[in-house]
Amino acid sequence: EKWAVTRTKYPATTLALQNFDATYSVQLGQLWPSVRAALLSERKYGALLNNYCHDDVQAELQAKGCKDFPTDKEIEVQPCLEQEPEVAGEEESCRVSVEKSDPDAQQLPPLQLSPNIKCLVFPRGDITRFKPARPDMFGCLGYYLMDAASVLPCLALNVQEGHNVLDLCAAPGGKTLALLQTKSIGFLCVNDTSVSRTSRLRKVLQSYVPKPFLSEGKLRITSFDGTKWGEIERNTFDRVLVDVPCTTDRHSLMEDDNNIFSKNRTGERRRLPQLQLALLLAGIEAACPGGEILYSTCTLSQVQNLSVVEQAIHTAREDHGIHLQVVDLRPLAHMFRKTFQFAPNLPLGVMVVPHIAANFGPIYMCKLRRLA
Amino acid sequence: PLQPTLHDRELNPLSRQPVTELSLPSLVDMGFTDSQAEQMYEATSKLRGTSTSKHALSTLTALFVLGLNPSSVQKILEKCPELYTVTESQFQQRIGNMRKLGLVEGSLQRVVSHYPQILTVPVKTVKNVVLFLKEKCLFTFQQVTDLLRDSPAVVLEDRGQLEYKFQYVYFRMGIKQAEMVKSRLFRYTLEEVRCRHCFLERRGLYQTPDKKGQTMIINPKLDSILHFDQDTFLTNVANASAEEYEVFQRLMAREWLEEEQLQGNIEAD
Ligand SMILES: C[S@@+](CC[C@H](N)C(=O)[O-])C[C@H]1O[C@@H](n2cnc3c(N)ncnc32)[C@H](O)[C@@H]1O
């Protein structure tokens, strides 16, 4: 029968696990067994609170023991705040490290986060699940369930009043929705190359955000190839979110359908870093001078994370004359260490690594600022 | 009720003739201390006058015949008062059967002391379990003897559970019969075995051997997976924190419950 014929010796999920065992045991060392067990166990969700909903969903969830993690943070100062992020564009090598010597560093304003984003989670070790969200009297859903760590890139993007924002790879729209919760965006460009996924995103937005906020004057949804953005709209956006396609580690271990590790997608998988680099570069070009770009993935892979960012910084300078500064996100990691487990000592960017008691992530993110 | 005392006995020397009911003096005669005798007398008081009361004596006899001393006998009966209701011929059959299964002196006493319930189990049930272990699980005669000696409770374990546990360890963990016997697998519940194994497996520390019995990593021995208490297991074998294992156990319990429910729904359809 057909099943027997098409069945391969190793399912894609097994291939993914073999690949991760080989690469991550080297990359994460002693941490890998623990991360591995977390990745293979039930993940946790966060409830991104919908500020457009009229019900007091937050109180309801809090009564069940949830906490809004962005407000449930550690505030005491820690040593890494004293470190000044280096200006990568001014260095010879493209290897980026963080300089420690600037005496003015302590006067830097603390890391600013996007306002109004609320995401409720059950405490560490609590495995309670969320119920599906209910609509309010206007049909607006109370919360959107997503990996709570996926909210971090949106917080880190630091959206401010009136900002022109681009979400380059947006579908299915979890992060778009989080960005909209700030209620401070001037104009939001939402893009994803996949037409079917863009239409899903449209439906998501419609069930969470009232029509007036989705009008043409506030929001534009497109299905372009994001790598071409630099050719269309350069030097435009105050904030750019580049949430690239990646090996989606958790998904690849769990679902054989549509798995990037299946044999017939090997080429596509190998080309991912290239595509990621092109998307990040396009995002960098789309940002205005002084604008900020946030690169994020949901993989632990160094090749898709650090290496892509390093290469992008280098290429932006060499080929486009764009100089970038790496914004130190370690204060953010410190702030939210109660909710998430972060990888220690990452030379560039921060990464949430799954832990079975705080089973969020993986999420890698790195923030860049375009210099004038 | 009238309490017989030592005094009665002196007045009534004929009571040394055929005893069919337990009395304090007869217990003392058998070698129990006064306080042991009183406790046992108390314990059997509920039986007095019923048809089973006459078995009490044969029970004691049977246990003494096995070579157990009075204090072991008392402990055994405390652990398993059901033994008072077993008839003489049942004892003979059951003990005879255990001898036939290779549980000779020493082992036999040990099994009965540890797990007196085994003498309440009909010969037919034990035979069926043995048949199952030999024919379905392919344990050798000697292995079955060892299994019964080390984990006599298998005779009363639910057949489905037993079969599932065997298959789980044989197929999922790739472990042969000899190692199962050596590690006293059947002393542990399916949940314990499965939980520790899955934890190791998800951490990348255990692999199901392929058809040739090969693995890419060296699996820990079944014995070291099962035998240690939780803390030692976590530090020596799993290399994980107590928090991780505690959350994992809760996740697994929910996962299995949902699997069962799903299975139930499918069967109901
Ligand atoms: C990780 S997902 C984005 C998830 C989304 N930001 C969210 O939070 O819901 C990556 C997306 O990139 C899109 N994509 C892939 N190649 C692209 C390209 N060349 N240009 C734009 N989007 C692309 C995929 O369709 C996919 O939806």
XYZ file of C-alpha atoms and ligand atoms in Angstrom:
668
model
C 0.000 0.000 0.000
C 1.023 3.596 -0.475
C 1.999 4.158 3.119
C 4.548 1.379 3.010
C 6.053 2.685 -0.187
C 6.482 6.283 0.868
C 7.615 5.464 4.364
C 11.282 6.167 4.719
C 13.679 4.360 6.950
C 14.022 7.285 9.292
C 11.177 9.719 9.858
C 12.096 13.389 9.627
C 11.717 13.852 13.378
C 14.401 11.207 13.937
C 16.677 12.881 11.415
C 16.169 16.175 13.226
C 17.064 14.597 16.550
C 20.204 13.029 15.103
C 21.208 16.375 13.668
C 20.621 18.177 16.965
C 22.463 15.528 18.958
C 25.476 16.004 16.739
C 25.519 19.809 16.706
C 24.001 20.905 19.995
C 25.922 18.511 22.209
C 29.015 20.348 20.998
C 27.447 23.787 21.122
C 25.676 23.518 24.484
C 27.893 20.914 26.137
C 26.596 19.818 29.520
C 23.372 21.732 29.064
C 22.271 19.681 26.064
C 20.749 16.616 27.827
C 18.530 18.879 29.871
C 17.522 20.998 26.858
C 16.944 17.839 24.838
C 14.556 16.408 27.406
C 12.682 19.708 27.533
C 12.391 19.905 23.743
C 10.956 16.384 23.655
C 8.434 17.094 26.419
C 5.274 19.140 26.445
C 5.984 22.806 25.888
C 4.530 25.668 27.862
C 2.494 28.476 26.464
C 1.968 32.030 27.444
C -1.284 33.924 27.035
C -0.585 37.138 25.155
C -3.222 39.390 26.608
C -5.403 41.161 24.083
C -5.668 44.796 25.130
C -8.513 45.264 22.629
C -10.733 42.782 24.451
C -13.311 44.161 26.865
C -13.352 41.326 29.391
C -11.072 41.407 32.409
C -9.192 38.347 31.273
C -6.085 39.256 33.226
C -7.858 39.046 36.569
C -9.384 35.739 35.528
C -6.018 34.251 34.635
C -4.334 35.676 37.693
C -6.953 34.012 39.843
C -5.783 30.728 38.352
C -2.210 31.429 39.407
C -0.816 33.097 36.278
C 1.532 36.046 36.328
C 2.210 38.712 33.741
C 5.861 37.974 33.088
C 6.931 41.372 31.675
C 5.955 43.033 34.960
C 7.196 40.114 37.064
C 10.831 41.020 36.562
C 14.020 41.324 38.534
C 15.111 44.924 38.833
C 18.348 44.958 40.780
C 21.384 46.104 38.843
C 23.803 43.465 37.721
C 27.390 43.691 36.508
C 26.709 43.238 32.833
C 24.773 46.508 32.769
C 28.092 48.237 33.067
C 29.253 46.865 29.789
C 29.003 49.072 26.782
C 28.029 47.406 23.557
C 30.692 47.934 21.016
C 30.243 49.592 17.683
C 30.717 46.645 15.446
C 31.119 48.665 12.292
C 34.326 50.197 13.533
C 36.135 46.974 14.124
C 38.412 45.272 11.692
C 37.271 41.753 12.239
C 33.633 40.846 11.854
C 33.764 38.845 15.048
C 31.676 40.852 17.458
C 32.385 40.972 21.118
C 31.304 43.314 23.825
C 33.723 45.915 25.112
C 33.955 46.424 28.823
C 36.052 49.507 29.307
C 33.836 52.524 28.630
C 33.529 54.517 31.850
C 30.402 56.342 30.613
C 28.556 53.118 30.210
C 26.896 53.297 33.593
C 25.144 56.479 32.578
C 23.438 54.737 29.684
C 19.677 54.655 30.030
C 18.521 51.210 31.042
C 17.285 48.970 28.280
C 13.859 50.143 27.199
C 11.086 47.749 26.351
C 7.970 48.103 24.220
C 5.092 49.272 26.409
C 1.759 47.596 27.210
C 2.616 44.062 26.155
C 1.209 41.643 28.687
C 1.812 37.935 28.636
C 0.558 35.629 31.351
C 2.308 32.430 32.268
C 1.923 29.755 34.905
C 4.865 29.763 37.326
C 7.980 27.663 36.948
C 7.210 23.976 37.359
C 3.448 24.473 36.991
C 2.199 22.400 34.060
C -1.364 23.673 33.951
C -2.627 24.322 30.444
C -4.577 27.321 29.232
C -8.108 26.921 27.993
C -8.876 28.261 24.531
C -9.627 31.969 24.605
C -13.242 33.142 24.548
C -14.602 36.095 22.601
C -15.983 39.154 24.375
C -19.385 40.687 23.489
C -17.869 42.171 20.333
C -16.356 38.884 19.232
C -12.851 39.900 20.222
C -10.746 37.087 21.735
C -9.208 37.581 25.174
C -5.759 36.149 24.587
C -3.531 34.517 22.032
C -1.616 31.403 23.050
C 1.997 31.418 21.970
C 5.448 30.556 23.242
C 5.967 33.191 25.923
C 9.603 33.507 24.838
C 8.356 34.724 21.440
C 7.100 37.814 23.182
C 10.666 38.779 24.126
C 11.702 39.953 20.637
C 8.638 42.223 20.594
C 9.494 43.625 24.023
C 13.107 44.092 23.005
C 12.153 45.949 19.840
C 11.310 48.935 22.045
C 8.502 50.398 19.948
C 7.767 54.037 20.719
C 4.918 56.397 20.043
C 4.339 57.018 16.357
C 6.950 54.573 15.134
C 6.984 53.247 11.639
C 7.378 49.478 12.084
C 8.101 46.649 9.660
C 7.401 43.009 10.482
C 9.238 41.329 7.616
C 8.319 37.645 8.137
C 5.109 37.943 10.058
C 2.858 34.926 9.557
C 1.030 33.443 11.388
C 1.129 36.691 13.308
C 1.830 36.048 16.974
C 4.514 38.691 17.121
C 2.501 41.082 14.977
C -0.272 40.799 17.497
C 2.157 41.439 20.349
C 3.464 44.533 18.568
C -0.081 45.804 18.097
C -0.662 45.528 21.838
C 1.742 48.433 22.362
C -0.918 50.719 20.835
C 1.853 53.127 20.014
C 2.750 52.168 16.481
C 2.226 54.910 13.888
C 2.205 52.633 10.878
C 2.752 48.895 10.739
C 3.882 46.992 7.664
C 3.184 43.314 7.913
C 4.758 41.012 5.354
C 5.166 37.328 4.693
C 6.075 35.707 1.424
C 3.588 32.897 1.843
C 0.161 33.886 0.580
C -1.663 31.182 2.493
C 0.107 32.082 5.711
C -0.604 35.762 5.150
C -4.300 35.022 4.882
C -4.114 33.092 8.128
C -2.426 36.092 9.694
C -5.210 38.323 8.414
C -7.774 36.087 10.123
C -5.802 36.144 13.375
C -5.688 39.921 13.385
C -9.410 40.108 12.620
C -10.305 37.987 15.616
C -8.196 40.072 17.983
C -8.109 43.650 16.783
C -11.175 45.824 16.024
C -11.494 47.018 12.428
C -10.591 50.713 12.962
C -7.129 49.713 14.148
C -6.559 47.657 11.034
C -7.466 50.400 8.574
C -5.290 51.285 5.605
C -3.918 54.291 7.357
C -2.495 52.139 10.146
C -1.620 48.792 8.686
C -0.564 47.220 5.420
C -0.346 43.499 4.800
C 1.779 42.272 1.898
C 3.124 38.990 0.526
C 6.440 40.030 -0.947
C 9.734 38.226 -0.906
C 11.277 39.913 2.106
C 14.810 39.620 0.740
C 13.858 42.238 -1.854
C 12.708 44.803 0.684
C 15.846 46.843 0.458
C 15.054 47.421 -3.201
C 11.524 48.616 -2.489
C 11.591 50.680 0.626
C 14.979 51.710 1.954
C 15.844 53.838 5.004
C 12.236 53.968 6.109
C 11.421 52.185 9.335
C 12.143 53.094 12.949
C 11.820 49.481 13.969
C 12.200 46.283 11.960
C 11.428 42.806 13.203
C 13.208 40.102 11.202
C 11.759 36.849 12.535
C 13.237 34.528 9.937
C 12.281 31.035 8.815
C 14.586 28.535 10.512
C 14.829 24.875 11.444
C 12.076 25.503 14.054
C 13.738 22.999 16.378
C 10.761 22.134 18.523
C 8.429 21.605 15.607
C 11.019 19.551 13.756
C 11.288 17.114 16.662
C 7.542 16.676 17.016
C 5.872 16.689 13.607
C 6.804 14.615 10.598
C 4.483 16.609 8.373
C 6.009 19.602 6.683
C 9.340 18.895 8.378
C 12.422 20.747 7.187
C 14.554 17.702 8.000
C 12.716 15.436 5.560
C 15.035 14.180 2.819
C 13.346 16.119 0.031
C 13.944 19.436 1.805
C 17.658 18.999 2.456
C 18.570 21.674 -0.074
C 16.124 24.138 1.387
C 17.482 23.468 4.857
C 21.067 23.970 3.750
C 20.145 27.289 2.157
C 18.460 28.607 5.313
C 21.452 30.609 6.616
C 21.728 32.261 3.209
C 18.044 33.168 3.206
C 18.265 34.372 6.803
C 21.228 36.564 5.949
C 19.433 38.038 2.952
C 16.346 38.764 5.047
C 18.341 40.378 7.825
C 20.256 42.516 5.342
C 16.987 43.581 3.723
C 15.643 44.452 7.177
C 18.780 46.477 7.901
C 18.380 48.383 4.662
C 14.723 48.989 5.362
C 15.536 50.602 8.701
C 16.157 54.312 8.815
C 19.442 55.627 10.195
C 19.107 55.471 13.974
C 16.481 52.788 13.530
C 16.615 49.440 15.308
C 16.483 45.956 13.867
C 15.672 42.840 15.808
C 16.738 39.485 14.406
C 15.098 36.406 15.889
C 14.783 32.669 15.296
C 13.357 29.697 17.122
C 16.399 27.492 16.716
C 19.446 26.837 18.885
C 21.681 26.590 15.838
C 24.729 28.816 15.962
C 24.948 28.785 12.179
C 21.466 30.270 11.931
C 21.889 32.666 14.826
C 25.249 34.176 15.648
C 26.894 33.458 12.332
C 24.083 35.077 10.376
C 24.224 38.219 12.508
C 28.021 38.442 12.303
C 27.924 38.005 8.579
C 25.152 40.583 8.212
C 27.078 43.182 10.210
C 30.087 42.559 8.038
C 28.244 42.602 4.722
C 26.172 45.657 5.640
C 29.363 47.571 6.213
C 31.359 46.199 3.278
C 28.685 46.131 0.614
C 26.216 48.788 1.690
C 28.273 51.129 3.817
C 25.817 50.689 6.669
C 27.355 50.743 10.139
C 25.629 48.915 12.922
C 25.846 48.821 16.671
C 24.952 45.719 18.630
C 22.526 46.549 21.403
C 23.321 44.549 24.514
C 20.287 42.467 25.434
C 21.856 40.844 28.467
C 20.020 43.175 30.844
C 16.808 41.787 29.389
C 17.984 38.227 29.990
C 18.795 39.193 33.534
C 15.450 40.857 34.054
C 13.445 37.829 32.967
C 15.591 35.057 34.363
C 12.796 34.055 36.716
C 10.578 33.114 33.790
C 13.063 31.835 31.220
C 16.318 29.956 31.136
C 18.880 31.852 29.064
C 21.985 30.337 27.527
C 25.042 31.456 29.474
C 27.886 33.435 27.918
C 26.608 33.972 24.418
C 29.084 36.255 22.641
C 26.347 37.933 20.615
C 22.623 38.224 21.300
C 20.654 36.280 23.887
C 18.932 32.916 23.683
C 16.145 31.294 25.661
C 16.899 27.586 26.025
C 14.133 25.203 27.029
C 14.084 23.810 30.551
C 11.469 21.272 31.525
C 10.280 23.414 34.432
C 10.193 26.536 32.217
C 9.578 24.918 28.895
C 9.694 27.952 26.599
C 11.853 28.601 23.591
C 14.199 28.087 21.938
C 14.314 31.736 20.918
C 17.419 33.508 19.773
C 17.497 37.272 19.354
C 19.969 39.943 18.594
C 19.334 43.644 18.330
C 21.152 46.007 15.994
C 21.049 49.776 15.764
C 21.752 51.555 12.493
C 24.172 54.363 12.973
C 23.461 57.620 11.252
C -16.447 -14.006 76.400
C -14.903 -16.471 78.696
C -11.142 -16.055 78.770
C -9.249 -19.268 79.279
C -6.300 -18.792 81.563
C -3.403 -20.862 82.684
C -5.508 -21.592 85.684
C -8.119 -23.373 83.582
C -5.463 -25.496 82.074
C -4.278 -26.726 85.427
C -7.772 -27.603 86.392
C -8.407 -29.375 83.167
C -5.463 -31.556 82.202
C -7.527 -33.393 79.603
C -7.457 -30.330 77.343
C -4.105 -31.575 76.040
C -6.033 -34.035 73.985
C -6.852 -33.307 70.275
C -7.108 -29.551 69.977
C -9.286 -28.253 67.160
C -9.469 -24.636 68.197
C -6.673 -22.279 69.104
C -6.386 -21.560 72.764
C -3.848 -19.499 74.597
C -2.269 -22.539 76.221
C -1.956 -24.357 72.936
C -0.220 -21.329 71.439
C 2.200 -21.189 74.303
C 2.764 -24.873 73.872
C 3.761 -24.293 70.309
C 6.530 -22.041 71.510
C 5.004 -18.579 71.274
C 5.815 -16.255 74.152
C 2.946 -15.185 76.361
C 2.584 -11.846 74.680
C 2.844 -13.324 71.181
C 0.263 -15.881 72.139
C -2.081 -13.214 73.433
C -1.722 -11.151 70.284
C -2.437 -14.132 68.113
C -5.310 -15.209 70.201
C -6.739 -11.742 69.884
C -6.207 -11.761 66.136
C -8.038 -15.033 65.692
C -10.907 -14.122 67.999
C -13.013 -13.023 65.039
C -12.710 -16.444 63.516
C -13.800 -18.348 66.554
C -16.924 -20.335 66.119
C -16.907 -19.981 62.327
C -16.220 -22.835 59.980
C -12.783 -21.490 59.156
C -11.662 -21.485 62.751
C -10.518 -25.050 62.544
C -8.047 -24.111 59.755
C -6.168 -21.813 62.061
C -4.426 -24.680 63.658
C -3.478 -26.368 60.417
C -2.144 -23.015 59.224
C 0.224 -22.844 62.146
C 1.220 -26.436 61.657
C 1.935 -25.869 57.988
C 4.143 -22.886 58.745
C 6.008 -24.734 61.458
C 6.524 -27.651 59.139
C 8.252 -25.264 56.745
C 10.799 -24.756 59.482
C 9.782 -21.223 60.423
C 10.239 -20.197 64.016
C 7.378 -18.868 66.173
C 8.298 -15.229 65.840
C 8.461 -15.459 62.021
C 5.163 -17.278 62.028
C 3.614 -14.566 64.089
C 4.925 -11.849 61.770
C 3.703 -13.723 58.731
C 0.218 -14.065 60.130
C 0.179 -10.455 61.134
C 1.093 -9.472 57.586
C -1.376 -11.848 56.028
C -4.225 -12.973 58.322
C -5.943 -14.485 55.260
C -3.657 -17.455 55.818
C -5.866 -18.560 58.726
C -8.532 -19.481 56.224
C -6.380 -21.725 54.070
C -7.106 -25.427 54.468
C -4.596 -28.107 55.153
C -4.878 -29.687 51.749
C -4.559 -26.292 50.051
C -1.341 -25.726 51.957
C -0.023 -29.069 50.911
C -0.836 -28.478 47.257
C 0.510 -24.937 47.188
C 3.718 -25.649 49.001
C 4.194 -28.776 46.936
C 3.750 -26.774 43.787
C 6.305 -24.197 44.881
C 8.791 -26.966 45.555
C 8.135 -28.314 42.086
C 8.901 -24.855 40.703
C 12.328 -25.090 42.213
C 11.750 -23.139 45.406
C 13.562 -25.460 47.738
C 14.368 -25.010 51.407
C 15.753 -21.609 52.224
C 14.173 -19.940 49.193
C 10.811 -21.292 50.167
C 11.028 -19.869 53.679
C 12.280 -16.588 52.326
C 9.444 -16.267 49.853
C 6.811 -17.134 52.423
C 8.286 -14.717 54.962
C 8.516 -11.895 52.452
C 5.329 -12.516 50.618
C 3.010 -14.810 52.634
C 0.172 -13.892 50.233
C 1.663 -16.442 47.861
C 0.084 -19.201 49.971
C -3.368 -17.734 49.427
C -3.047 -18.082 45.665
C -4.561 -21.184 44.053
C -2.146 -23.576 42.388
C -3.931 -23.031 39.111
C -3.245 -19.311 39.145
C 0.431 -19.820 39.893
C 0.660 -22.413 37.137
C -0.881 -19.997 34.674
C 1.561 -17.252 35.567
C 4.450 -19.679 35.229
C 3.132 -20.842 31.880
C 2.866 -17.247 30.758
C 6.406 -16.443 31.878
C 7.772 -19.504 30.094
C 5.757 -19.478 26.914
C 4.999 -15.834 26.274
C 8.106 -14.280 27.752
C 10.471 -17.205 27.114
C 12.019 -17.302 30.552
C 13.816 -20.583 31.314
C 12.758 -22.837 34.170
C 15.619 -21.563 36.316
C 14.786 -17.940 35.491
C 11.180 -18.485 36.507
C 12.352 -19.960 39.790
C 14.543 -16.918 40.370
C 11.716 -14.583 39.434
C 9.349 -16.237 41.886
C 11.972 -16.156 44.585
C 12.866 -12.472 44.083
C 9.504 -11.081 43.068
C 6.815 -13.508 44.259
C 4.187 -10.789 43.843
C 4.157 -11.495 40.085
C 1.712 -14.298 40.792
C -0.948 -11.768 41.671
C -0.037 -8.997 39.252
C -2.560 -8.074 36.617
C -1.775 -10.137 33.524
C -2.136 -7.196 31.151
C 0.257 -5.078 33.229
C 2.738 -7.913 33.445
C 2.687 -8.505 29.726
C 2.984 -4.798 28.980
C 5.890 -4.408 31.371
C 7.723 -7.342 29.848
C 7.163 -6.141 26.316
C 8.135 -2.605 27.215
C 11.442 -3.673 28.681
C 12.100 -6.289 26.002
C 11.248 -4.246 22.938
C 11.542 -0.589 23.942
C 14.587 -1.007 26.148
C 16.085 -3.955 24.300
C 16.736 -6.006 27.412
C 17.004 -9.786 27.488
C 15.386 -12.114 30.004
C 18.550 -12.825 31.969
C 19.071 -9.148 32.718
C 15.432 -8.709 33.683
C 15.837 -11.454 36.269
C 19.109 -10.093 37.530
C 17.720 -6.585 37.995
C 14.552 -7.865 39.715
C 12.462 -5.994 37.186
C 9.151 -7.353 38.441
C 9.566 -5.691 41.796
C 8.993 -2.318 40.199
C 5.790 -0.897 38.832
C 5.399 -0.217 35.148
C 5.187 3.504 35.914
C 8.515 3.539 37.734
C 10.257 1.623 34.966
C 8.736 3.666 32.184
C 9.299 7.005 33.861
C 12.977 6.470 34.566
C 13.579 4.982 31.145
C 11.761 7.770 29.281
C 13.601 10.385 31.277
C 16.952 8.896 30.319
C 15.832 8.443 26.744
C 14.739 12.052 26.350
C 18.010 13.214 27.828
C 19.830 11.204 25.198
C 21.234 8.728 27.709
C 19.332 5.636 26.574
C 18.784 4.213 23.122
C 16.677 1.325 21.897
C 19.134 -1.120 20.335
C 18.699 -1.781 16.612
C 17.993 -5.193 15.097
C 21.571 -6.217 15.647
C 21.359 -5.132 19.262
C 23.614 -2.147 18.700
C 23.392 1.381 20.034
C 25.371 4.557 19.394
C 25.818 5.126 23.101
C 26.395 2.788 26.010
C 23.116 2.296 27.795
C 23.138 2.164 31.570
C 22.326 -1.287 32.973
C 18.713 -1.939 33.878
C 19.850 -2.639 37.390
C 21.331 0.823 37.816
C 18.194 2.405 36.365
C 15.844 0.646 38.774
C 17.813 -0.102 41.852
C 18.852 3.314 43.192
C 16.685 5.602 45.238
C 15.633 8.727 43.391
C 18.442 11.037 44.487
C 21.146 8.542 43.618
C 19.465 7.768 40.311
C 19.428 11.469 39.458
C 23.049 12.149 40.404
C 24.633 8.918 39.233
C 22.589 7.897 36.232
C 20.444 10.711 34.853
C 22.693 13.600 35.804
C 19.657 15.803 36.349
C 18.135 17.960 39.050
C 15.320 16.844 41.321
C 13.197 19.682 39.936
C 13.556 18.385 36.416
C 12.551 14.856 37.332
C 9.684 15.993 39.494
C 8.147 18.060 36.674
C 8.868 15.263 34.222
C 6.968 12.731 36.328
C 3.934 14.965 36.433
C 4.089 15.526 32.679
C 4.370 11.796 32.028
C 1.491 10.953 34.318
C -0.710 13.359 32.384
C 0.595 12.109 29.037
C -0.181 8.471 29.905
C -3.556 9.274 31.310
C -4.470 11.031 28.086
C -3.126 8.140 26.028
C -5.298 5.737 27.978
C -8.331 7.935 27.596
C -7.689 8.172 23.881
C -7.323 4.401 23.724
C -10.581 4.065 25.647
C -12.354 6.338 23.193
C -11.058 4.420 20.206
C -12.202 1.142 21.695
C -15.598 2.605 22.506
C -16.091 3.731 18.898
C 9.319 31.970 11.998
S 8.073 32.290 10.897
C 7.442 33.829 11.437
C 6.560 33.743 12.669
C 5.848 35.023 12.980
N 6.763 36.139 13.097
C 5.033 34.914 14.246
O 5.485 35.370 15.292
O 3.917 34.383 14.187
C 8.925 32.674 9.410
C 8.059 33.155 8.285
O 8.900 33.600 7.238
C 8.209 33.459 6.040
N 9.171 33.582 4.952
C 9.966 32.641 4.404
N 10.704 33.176 3.421
C 10.390 34.483 3.352
C 10.798 35.538 2.527
N 11.703 35.360 1.561
N 10.238 36.739 2.719
C 9.313 36.929 3.680
N 8.886 35.965 4.482
C 9.418 34.746 4.318
C 7.543 32.130 6.175
O 6.400 32.058 5.330
C 7.179 32.098 7.650
O 5.839 32.460 7.833
